[in-house]
JSON list of C-alpha atoms in Angstrom, two decimals:
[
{"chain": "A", "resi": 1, "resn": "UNK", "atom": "CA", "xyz": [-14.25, 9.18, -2.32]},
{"chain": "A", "resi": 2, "resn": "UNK", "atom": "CA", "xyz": [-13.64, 9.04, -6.01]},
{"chain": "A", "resi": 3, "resn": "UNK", "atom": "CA", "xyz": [-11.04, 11.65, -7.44]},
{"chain": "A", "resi": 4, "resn": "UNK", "atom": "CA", "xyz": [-11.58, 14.52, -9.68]},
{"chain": "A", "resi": 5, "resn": "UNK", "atom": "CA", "xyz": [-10.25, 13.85, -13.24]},
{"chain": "A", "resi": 6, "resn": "UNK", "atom": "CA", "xyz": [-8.62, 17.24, -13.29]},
{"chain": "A", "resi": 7, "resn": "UNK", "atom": "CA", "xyz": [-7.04, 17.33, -10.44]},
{"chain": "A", "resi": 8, "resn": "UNK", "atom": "CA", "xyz": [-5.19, 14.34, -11.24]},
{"chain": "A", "resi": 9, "resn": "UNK", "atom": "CA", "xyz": [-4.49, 15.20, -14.85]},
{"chain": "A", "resi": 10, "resn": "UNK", "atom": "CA", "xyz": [-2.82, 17.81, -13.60]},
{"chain": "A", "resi": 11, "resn": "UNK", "atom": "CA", "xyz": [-0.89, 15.89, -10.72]},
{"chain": "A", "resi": 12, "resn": "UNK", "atom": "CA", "xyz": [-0.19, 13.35, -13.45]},
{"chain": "A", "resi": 13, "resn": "UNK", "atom": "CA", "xyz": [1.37, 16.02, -15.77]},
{"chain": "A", "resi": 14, "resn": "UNK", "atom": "CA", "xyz": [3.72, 17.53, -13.20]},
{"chain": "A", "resi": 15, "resn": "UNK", "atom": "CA", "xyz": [4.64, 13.67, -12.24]},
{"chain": "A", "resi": 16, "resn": "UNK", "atom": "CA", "xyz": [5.60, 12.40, -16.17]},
{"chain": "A", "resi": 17, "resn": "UNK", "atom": "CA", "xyz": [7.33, 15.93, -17.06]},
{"chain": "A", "resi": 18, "resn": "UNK", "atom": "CA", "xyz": [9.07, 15.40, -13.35]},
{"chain": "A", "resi": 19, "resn": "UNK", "atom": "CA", "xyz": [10.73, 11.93, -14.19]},
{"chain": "A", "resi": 20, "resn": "UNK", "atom": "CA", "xyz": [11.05, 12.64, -17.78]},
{"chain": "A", "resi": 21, "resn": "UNK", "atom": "CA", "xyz": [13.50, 15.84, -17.35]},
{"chain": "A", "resi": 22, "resn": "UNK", "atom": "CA", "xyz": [15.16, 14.56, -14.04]},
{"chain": "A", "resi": 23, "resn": "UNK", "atom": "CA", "xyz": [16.12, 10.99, -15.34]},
{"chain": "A", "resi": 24, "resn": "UNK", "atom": "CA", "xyz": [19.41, 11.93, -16.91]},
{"chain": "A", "resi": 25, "resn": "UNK", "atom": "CA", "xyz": [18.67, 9.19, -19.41]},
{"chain": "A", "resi": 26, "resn": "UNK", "atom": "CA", "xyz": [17.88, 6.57, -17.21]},
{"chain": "A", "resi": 27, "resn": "UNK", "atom": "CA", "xyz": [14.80, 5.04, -16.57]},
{"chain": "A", "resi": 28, "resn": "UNK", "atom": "CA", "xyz": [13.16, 3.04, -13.56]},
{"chain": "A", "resi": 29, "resn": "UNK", "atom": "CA", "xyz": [11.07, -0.02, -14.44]},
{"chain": "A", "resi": 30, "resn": "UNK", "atom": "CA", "xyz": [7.95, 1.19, -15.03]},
{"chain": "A", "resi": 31, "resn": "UNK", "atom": "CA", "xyz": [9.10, 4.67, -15.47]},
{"chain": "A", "resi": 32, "resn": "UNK", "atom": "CA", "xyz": [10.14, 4.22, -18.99]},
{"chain": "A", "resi": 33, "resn": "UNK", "atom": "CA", "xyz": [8.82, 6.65, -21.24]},
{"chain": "A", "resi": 34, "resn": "UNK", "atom": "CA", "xyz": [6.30, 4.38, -23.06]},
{"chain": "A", "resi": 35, "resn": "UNK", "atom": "CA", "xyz": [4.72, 3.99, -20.05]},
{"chain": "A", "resi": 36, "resn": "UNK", "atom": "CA", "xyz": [4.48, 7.29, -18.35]},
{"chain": "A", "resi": 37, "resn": "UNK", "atom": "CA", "xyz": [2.38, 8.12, -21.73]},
{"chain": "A", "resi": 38, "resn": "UNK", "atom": "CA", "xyz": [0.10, 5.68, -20.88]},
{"chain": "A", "resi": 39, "resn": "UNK", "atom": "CA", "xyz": [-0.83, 6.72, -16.97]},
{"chain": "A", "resi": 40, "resn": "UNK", "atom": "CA", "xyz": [-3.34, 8.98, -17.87]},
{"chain": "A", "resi": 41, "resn": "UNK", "atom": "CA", "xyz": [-5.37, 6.51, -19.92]},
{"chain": "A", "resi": 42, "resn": "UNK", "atom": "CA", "xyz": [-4.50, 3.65, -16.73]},
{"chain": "A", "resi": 43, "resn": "UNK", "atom": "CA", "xyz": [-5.44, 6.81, -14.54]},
{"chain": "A", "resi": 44, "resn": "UNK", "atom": "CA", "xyz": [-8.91, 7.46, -16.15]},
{"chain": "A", "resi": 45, "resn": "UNK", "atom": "CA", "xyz": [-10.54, 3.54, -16.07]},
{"chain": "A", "resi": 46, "resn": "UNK", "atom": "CA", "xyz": [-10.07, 3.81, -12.01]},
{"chain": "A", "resi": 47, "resn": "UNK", "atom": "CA", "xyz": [-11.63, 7.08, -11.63]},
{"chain": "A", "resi": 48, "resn": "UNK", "atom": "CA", "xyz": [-14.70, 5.46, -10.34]},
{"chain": "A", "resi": 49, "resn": "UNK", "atom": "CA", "xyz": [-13.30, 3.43, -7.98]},
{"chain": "A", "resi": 50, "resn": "UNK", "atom": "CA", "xyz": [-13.25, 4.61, -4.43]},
{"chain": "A", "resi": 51, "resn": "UNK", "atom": "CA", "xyz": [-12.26, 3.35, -1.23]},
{"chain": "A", "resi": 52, "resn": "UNK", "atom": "CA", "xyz": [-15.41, 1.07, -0.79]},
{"chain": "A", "resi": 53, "resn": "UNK", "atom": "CA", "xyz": [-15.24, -0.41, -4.28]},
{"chain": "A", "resi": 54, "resn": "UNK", "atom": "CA", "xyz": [-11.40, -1.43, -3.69]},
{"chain": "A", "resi": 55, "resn": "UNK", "atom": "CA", "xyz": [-12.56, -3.21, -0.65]},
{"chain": "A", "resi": 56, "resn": "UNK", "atom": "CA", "xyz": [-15.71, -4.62, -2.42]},
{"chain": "A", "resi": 57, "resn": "UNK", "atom": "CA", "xyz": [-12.63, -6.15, -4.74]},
{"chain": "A", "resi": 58, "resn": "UNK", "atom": "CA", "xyz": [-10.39, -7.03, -2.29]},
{"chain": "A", "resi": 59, "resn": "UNK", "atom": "CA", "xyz": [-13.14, -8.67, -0.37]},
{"chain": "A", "resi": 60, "resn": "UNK", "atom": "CA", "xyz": [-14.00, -10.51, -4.11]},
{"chain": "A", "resi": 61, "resn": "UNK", "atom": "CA", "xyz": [-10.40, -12.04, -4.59]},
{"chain": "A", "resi": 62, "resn": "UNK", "atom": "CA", "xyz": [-9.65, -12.96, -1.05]},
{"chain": "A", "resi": 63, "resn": "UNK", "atom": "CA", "xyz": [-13.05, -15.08, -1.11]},
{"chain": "A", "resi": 64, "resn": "UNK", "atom": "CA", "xyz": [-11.51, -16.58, -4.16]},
{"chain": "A", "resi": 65, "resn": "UNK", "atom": "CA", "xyz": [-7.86, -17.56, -3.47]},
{"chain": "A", "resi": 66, "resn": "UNK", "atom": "CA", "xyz": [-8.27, -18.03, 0.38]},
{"chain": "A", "resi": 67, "resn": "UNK", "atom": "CA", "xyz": [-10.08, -21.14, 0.03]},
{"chain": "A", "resi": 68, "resn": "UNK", "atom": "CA", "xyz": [-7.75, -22.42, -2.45]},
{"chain": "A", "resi": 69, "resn": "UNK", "atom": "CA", "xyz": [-4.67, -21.80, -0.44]},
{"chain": "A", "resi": 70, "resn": "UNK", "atom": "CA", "xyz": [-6.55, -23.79, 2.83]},
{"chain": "A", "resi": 71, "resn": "UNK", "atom": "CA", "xyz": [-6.42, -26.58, 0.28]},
{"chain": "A", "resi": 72, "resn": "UNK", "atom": "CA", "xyz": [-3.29, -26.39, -0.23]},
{"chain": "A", "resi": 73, "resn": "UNK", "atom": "CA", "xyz": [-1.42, -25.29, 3.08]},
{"chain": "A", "resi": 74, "resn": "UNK", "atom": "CA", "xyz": [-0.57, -21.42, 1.61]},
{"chain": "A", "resi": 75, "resn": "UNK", "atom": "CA", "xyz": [-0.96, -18.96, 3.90]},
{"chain": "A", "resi": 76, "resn": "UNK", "atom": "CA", "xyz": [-2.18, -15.59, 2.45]},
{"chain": "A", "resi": 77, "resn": "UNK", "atom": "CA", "xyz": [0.42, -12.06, 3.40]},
{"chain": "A", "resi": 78, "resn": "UNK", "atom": "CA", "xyz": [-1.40, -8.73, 2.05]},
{"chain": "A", "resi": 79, "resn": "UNK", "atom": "CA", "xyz": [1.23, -6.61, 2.35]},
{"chain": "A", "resi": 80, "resn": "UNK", "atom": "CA", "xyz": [0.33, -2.59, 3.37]},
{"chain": "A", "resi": 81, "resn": "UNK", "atom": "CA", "xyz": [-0.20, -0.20, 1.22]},
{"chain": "A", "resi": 82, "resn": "UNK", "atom": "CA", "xyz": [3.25, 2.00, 1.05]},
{"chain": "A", "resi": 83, "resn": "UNK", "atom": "CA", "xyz": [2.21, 4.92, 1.75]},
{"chain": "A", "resi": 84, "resn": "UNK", "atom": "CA", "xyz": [-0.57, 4.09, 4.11]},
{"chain": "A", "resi": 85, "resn": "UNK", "atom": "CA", "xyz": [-2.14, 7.09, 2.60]},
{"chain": "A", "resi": 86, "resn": "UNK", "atom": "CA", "xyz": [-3.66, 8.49, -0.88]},
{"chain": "A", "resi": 87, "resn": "UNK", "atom": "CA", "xyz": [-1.14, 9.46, -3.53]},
{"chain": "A", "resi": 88, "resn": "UNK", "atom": "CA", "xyz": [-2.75, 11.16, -6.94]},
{"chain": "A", "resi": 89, "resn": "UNK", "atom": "CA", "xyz": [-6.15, 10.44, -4.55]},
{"chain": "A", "resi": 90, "resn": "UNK", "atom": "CA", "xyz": [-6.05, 7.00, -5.28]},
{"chain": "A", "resi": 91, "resn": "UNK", "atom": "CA", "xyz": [-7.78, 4.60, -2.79]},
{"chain": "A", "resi": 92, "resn": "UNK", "atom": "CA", "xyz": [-6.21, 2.93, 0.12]},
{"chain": "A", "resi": 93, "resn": "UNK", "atom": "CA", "xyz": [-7.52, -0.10, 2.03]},
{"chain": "A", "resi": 94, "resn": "UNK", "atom": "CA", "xyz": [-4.42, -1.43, 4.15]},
{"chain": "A", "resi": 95, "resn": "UNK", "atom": "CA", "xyz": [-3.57, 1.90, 6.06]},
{"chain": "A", "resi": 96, "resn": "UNK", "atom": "CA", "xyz": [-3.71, 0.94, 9.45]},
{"chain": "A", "resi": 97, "resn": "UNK", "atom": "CA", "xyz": [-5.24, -1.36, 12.41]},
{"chain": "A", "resi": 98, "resn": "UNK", "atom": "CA", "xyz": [-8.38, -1.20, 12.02]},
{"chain": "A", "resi": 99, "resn": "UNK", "atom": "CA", "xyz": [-7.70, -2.25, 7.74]},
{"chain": "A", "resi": 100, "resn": "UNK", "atom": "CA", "xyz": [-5.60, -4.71, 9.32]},
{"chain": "A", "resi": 101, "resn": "UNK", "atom": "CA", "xyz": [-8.15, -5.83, 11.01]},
{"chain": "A", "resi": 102, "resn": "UNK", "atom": "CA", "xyz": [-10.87, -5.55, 8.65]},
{"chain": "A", "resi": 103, "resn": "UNK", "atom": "CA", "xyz": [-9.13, -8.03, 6.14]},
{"chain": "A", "resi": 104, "resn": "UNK", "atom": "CA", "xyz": [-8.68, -10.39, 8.60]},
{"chain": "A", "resi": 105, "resn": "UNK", "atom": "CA", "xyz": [-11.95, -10.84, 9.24]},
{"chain": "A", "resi": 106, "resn": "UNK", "atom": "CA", "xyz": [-13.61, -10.39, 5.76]},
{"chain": "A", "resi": 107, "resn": "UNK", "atom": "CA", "xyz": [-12.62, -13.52, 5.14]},
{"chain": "A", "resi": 108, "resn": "UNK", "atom": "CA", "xyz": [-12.02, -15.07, 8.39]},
{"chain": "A", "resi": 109, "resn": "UNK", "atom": "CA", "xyz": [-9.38, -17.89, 8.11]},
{"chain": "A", "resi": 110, "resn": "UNK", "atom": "CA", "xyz": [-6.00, -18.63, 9.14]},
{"chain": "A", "resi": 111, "resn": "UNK", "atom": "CA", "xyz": [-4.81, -18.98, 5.85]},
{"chain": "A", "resi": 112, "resn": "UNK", "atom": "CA", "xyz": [-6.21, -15.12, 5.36]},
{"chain": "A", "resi": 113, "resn": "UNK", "atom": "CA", "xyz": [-3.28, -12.86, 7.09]},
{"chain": "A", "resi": 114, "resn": "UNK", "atom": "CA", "xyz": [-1.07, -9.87, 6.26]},
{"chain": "A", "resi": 115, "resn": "UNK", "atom": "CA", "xyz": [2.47, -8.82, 5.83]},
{"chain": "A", "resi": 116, "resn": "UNK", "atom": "CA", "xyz": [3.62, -6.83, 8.61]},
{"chain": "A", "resi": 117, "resn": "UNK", "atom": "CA", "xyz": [5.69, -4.18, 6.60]},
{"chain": "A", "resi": 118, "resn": "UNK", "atom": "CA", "xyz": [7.01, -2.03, 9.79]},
{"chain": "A", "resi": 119, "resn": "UNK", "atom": "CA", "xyz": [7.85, 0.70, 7.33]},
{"chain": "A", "resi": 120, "resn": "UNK", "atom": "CA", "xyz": [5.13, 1.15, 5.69]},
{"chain": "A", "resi": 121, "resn": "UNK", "atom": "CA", "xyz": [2.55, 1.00, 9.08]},
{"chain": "A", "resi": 122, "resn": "UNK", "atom": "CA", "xyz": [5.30, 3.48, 10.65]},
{"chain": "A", "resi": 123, "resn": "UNK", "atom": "CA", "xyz": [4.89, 6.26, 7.49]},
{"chain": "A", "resi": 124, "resn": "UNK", "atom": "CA", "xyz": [1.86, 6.95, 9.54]},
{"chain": "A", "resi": 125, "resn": "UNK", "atom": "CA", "xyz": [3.01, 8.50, 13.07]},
{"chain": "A", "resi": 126, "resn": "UNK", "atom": "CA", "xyz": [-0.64, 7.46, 14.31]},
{"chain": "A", "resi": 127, "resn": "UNK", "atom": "CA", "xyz": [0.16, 3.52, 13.80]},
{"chain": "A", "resi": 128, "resn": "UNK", "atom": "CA", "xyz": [1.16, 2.15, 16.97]},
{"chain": "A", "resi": 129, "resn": "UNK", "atom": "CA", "xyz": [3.72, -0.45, 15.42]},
{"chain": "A", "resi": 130, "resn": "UNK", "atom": "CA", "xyz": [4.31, -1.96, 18.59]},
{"chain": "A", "resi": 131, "resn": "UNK", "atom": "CA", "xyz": [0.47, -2.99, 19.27]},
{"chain": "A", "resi": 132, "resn": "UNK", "atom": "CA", "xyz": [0.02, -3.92, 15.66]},
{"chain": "A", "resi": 133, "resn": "UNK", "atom": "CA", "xyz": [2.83, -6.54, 16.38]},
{"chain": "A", "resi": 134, "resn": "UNK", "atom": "CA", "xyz": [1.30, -7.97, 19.78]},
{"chain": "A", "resi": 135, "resn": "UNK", "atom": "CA", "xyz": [-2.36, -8.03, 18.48]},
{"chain": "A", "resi": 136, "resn": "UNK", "atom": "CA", "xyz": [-1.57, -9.68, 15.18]},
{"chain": "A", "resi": 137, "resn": "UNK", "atom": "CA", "xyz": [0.94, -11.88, 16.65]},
{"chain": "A", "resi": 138, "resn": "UNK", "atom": "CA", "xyz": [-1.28, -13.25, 19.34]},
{"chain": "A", "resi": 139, "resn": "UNK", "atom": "CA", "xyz": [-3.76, -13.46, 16.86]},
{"chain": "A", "resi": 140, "resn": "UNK", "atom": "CA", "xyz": [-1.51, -15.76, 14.81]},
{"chain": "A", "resi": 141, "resn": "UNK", "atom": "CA", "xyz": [-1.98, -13.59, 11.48]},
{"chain": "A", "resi": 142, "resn": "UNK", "atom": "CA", "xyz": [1.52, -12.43, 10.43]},
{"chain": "A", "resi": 143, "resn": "UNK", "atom": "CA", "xyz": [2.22, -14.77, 7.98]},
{"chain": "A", "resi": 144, "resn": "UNK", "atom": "CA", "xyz": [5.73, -12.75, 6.80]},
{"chain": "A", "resi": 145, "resn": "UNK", "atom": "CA", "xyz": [7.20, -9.36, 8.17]},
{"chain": "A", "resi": 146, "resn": "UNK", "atom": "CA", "xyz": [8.96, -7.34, 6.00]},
{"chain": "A", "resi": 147, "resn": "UNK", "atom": "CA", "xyz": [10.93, -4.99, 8.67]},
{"chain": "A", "resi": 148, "resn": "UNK", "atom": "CA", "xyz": [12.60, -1.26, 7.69]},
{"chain": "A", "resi": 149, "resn": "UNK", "atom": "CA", "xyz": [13.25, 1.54, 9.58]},
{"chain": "A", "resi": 150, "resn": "UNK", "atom": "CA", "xyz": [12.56, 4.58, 8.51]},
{"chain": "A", "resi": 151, "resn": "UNK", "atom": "CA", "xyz": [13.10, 8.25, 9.75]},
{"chain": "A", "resi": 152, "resn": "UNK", "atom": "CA", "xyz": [10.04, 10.84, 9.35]},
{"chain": "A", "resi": 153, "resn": "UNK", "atom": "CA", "xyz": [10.44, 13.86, 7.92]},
{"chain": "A", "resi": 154, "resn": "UNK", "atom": "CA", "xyz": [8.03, 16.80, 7.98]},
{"chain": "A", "resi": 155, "resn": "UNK", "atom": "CA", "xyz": [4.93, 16.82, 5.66]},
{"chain": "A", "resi": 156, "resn": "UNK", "atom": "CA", "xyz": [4.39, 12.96, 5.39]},
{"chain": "A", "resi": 157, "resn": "UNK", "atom": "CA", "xyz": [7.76, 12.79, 3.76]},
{"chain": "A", "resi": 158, "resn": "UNK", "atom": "CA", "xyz": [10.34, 10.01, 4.61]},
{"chain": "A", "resi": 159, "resn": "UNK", "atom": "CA", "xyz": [13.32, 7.77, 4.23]},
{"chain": "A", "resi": 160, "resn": "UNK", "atom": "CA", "xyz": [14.68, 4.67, 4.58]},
{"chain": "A", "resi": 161, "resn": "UNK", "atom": "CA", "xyz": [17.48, 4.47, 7.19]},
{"chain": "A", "resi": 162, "resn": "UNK", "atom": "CA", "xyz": [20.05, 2.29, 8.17]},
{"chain": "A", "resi": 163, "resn": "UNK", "atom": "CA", "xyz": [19.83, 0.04, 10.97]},
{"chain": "A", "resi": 164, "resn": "UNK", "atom": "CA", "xyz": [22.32, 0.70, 13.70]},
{"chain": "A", "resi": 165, "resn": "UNK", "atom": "CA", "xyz": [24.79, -1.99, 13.45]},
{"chain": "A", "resi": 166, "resn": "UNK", "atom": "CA", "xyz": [27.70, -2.67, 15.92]},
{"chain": "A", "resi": 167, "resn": "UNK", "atom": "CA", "xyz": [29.98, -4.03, 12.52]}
]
């Protein structure tokens, strides 16, 4: 579903005035000033694009590049989106399993596989990590894992923890 242009005006607003008066000076790349004026306008060309149409394009470019990186011996790592879940109620198409598994077989290669971020499939409580793993493993498409642990909070919110370590 598409999102209303108000409602993330709005969102947008609180966001830029947010960094702007909290950055002590500093800025983040891609927080700079400059470009936190231009969000609205980079906001506003994707407000027709919904869930379907980002898979429509992912589905576009993977039938592109995959074929190109058989040829050449690359094998492919989408990484998941972080959060797997709408922020400003922008589209998300790497969320969970079933994602998971829908990329895999929208273009149905070996050289076509994902990144398993832990992290970001654990921000959602309902992703079983642990059957992600043994499904995509057996199915030989983890092409690079990218692993973090991270501590829920309440409300979606959470943080990156340390790892226990014995040093």
């Amino acid at each position: 579903m598409a999102f209303e242009k108000k409602d993330i005006d709005k969102r947008l607003e609180d966001v830029v005035k947010e960094v702007l008066e909290n950055s002590n000076g500093f800025a983040l790349p891609g927080w700079e000033p400059e470009r936190l004026a231009e969000v609205q306008t980079l906001f506003a060309k994707y407000s027709a694009v919904d869930d379907q149409k980002l898979r429509e394009n992912l589905v576009y470019f993977l039938q592109a590049v995959i074929p190109v990186c058989e040829e050449v011996g690359v094998k492919m790592a989408l990484h998941p989106d972080d959060p797997p879940y709408s922020i400003f109620g922008l589209p998300r198409v790497v969320k969970n399993r079933d994602d998971l598994d829908w990329i895999c077989r929208a273009v149905d290669s070996p050289a076509n596989g994902i990144t398993l971020c832990t992290g970001s499939i654990a921000e959602d409580p309902d992703n079983d990590v642990y059957a992600i793993l043994a499904e995509f493993t057996r199915r030989k498409r983890i092409h690079f894992a990218h692993v973090r642990n991270i501590k829920l909070m309440q409300d979606k919110d959470f943080y990156e923890c340390a790892h226990p370590s014995e040093y």
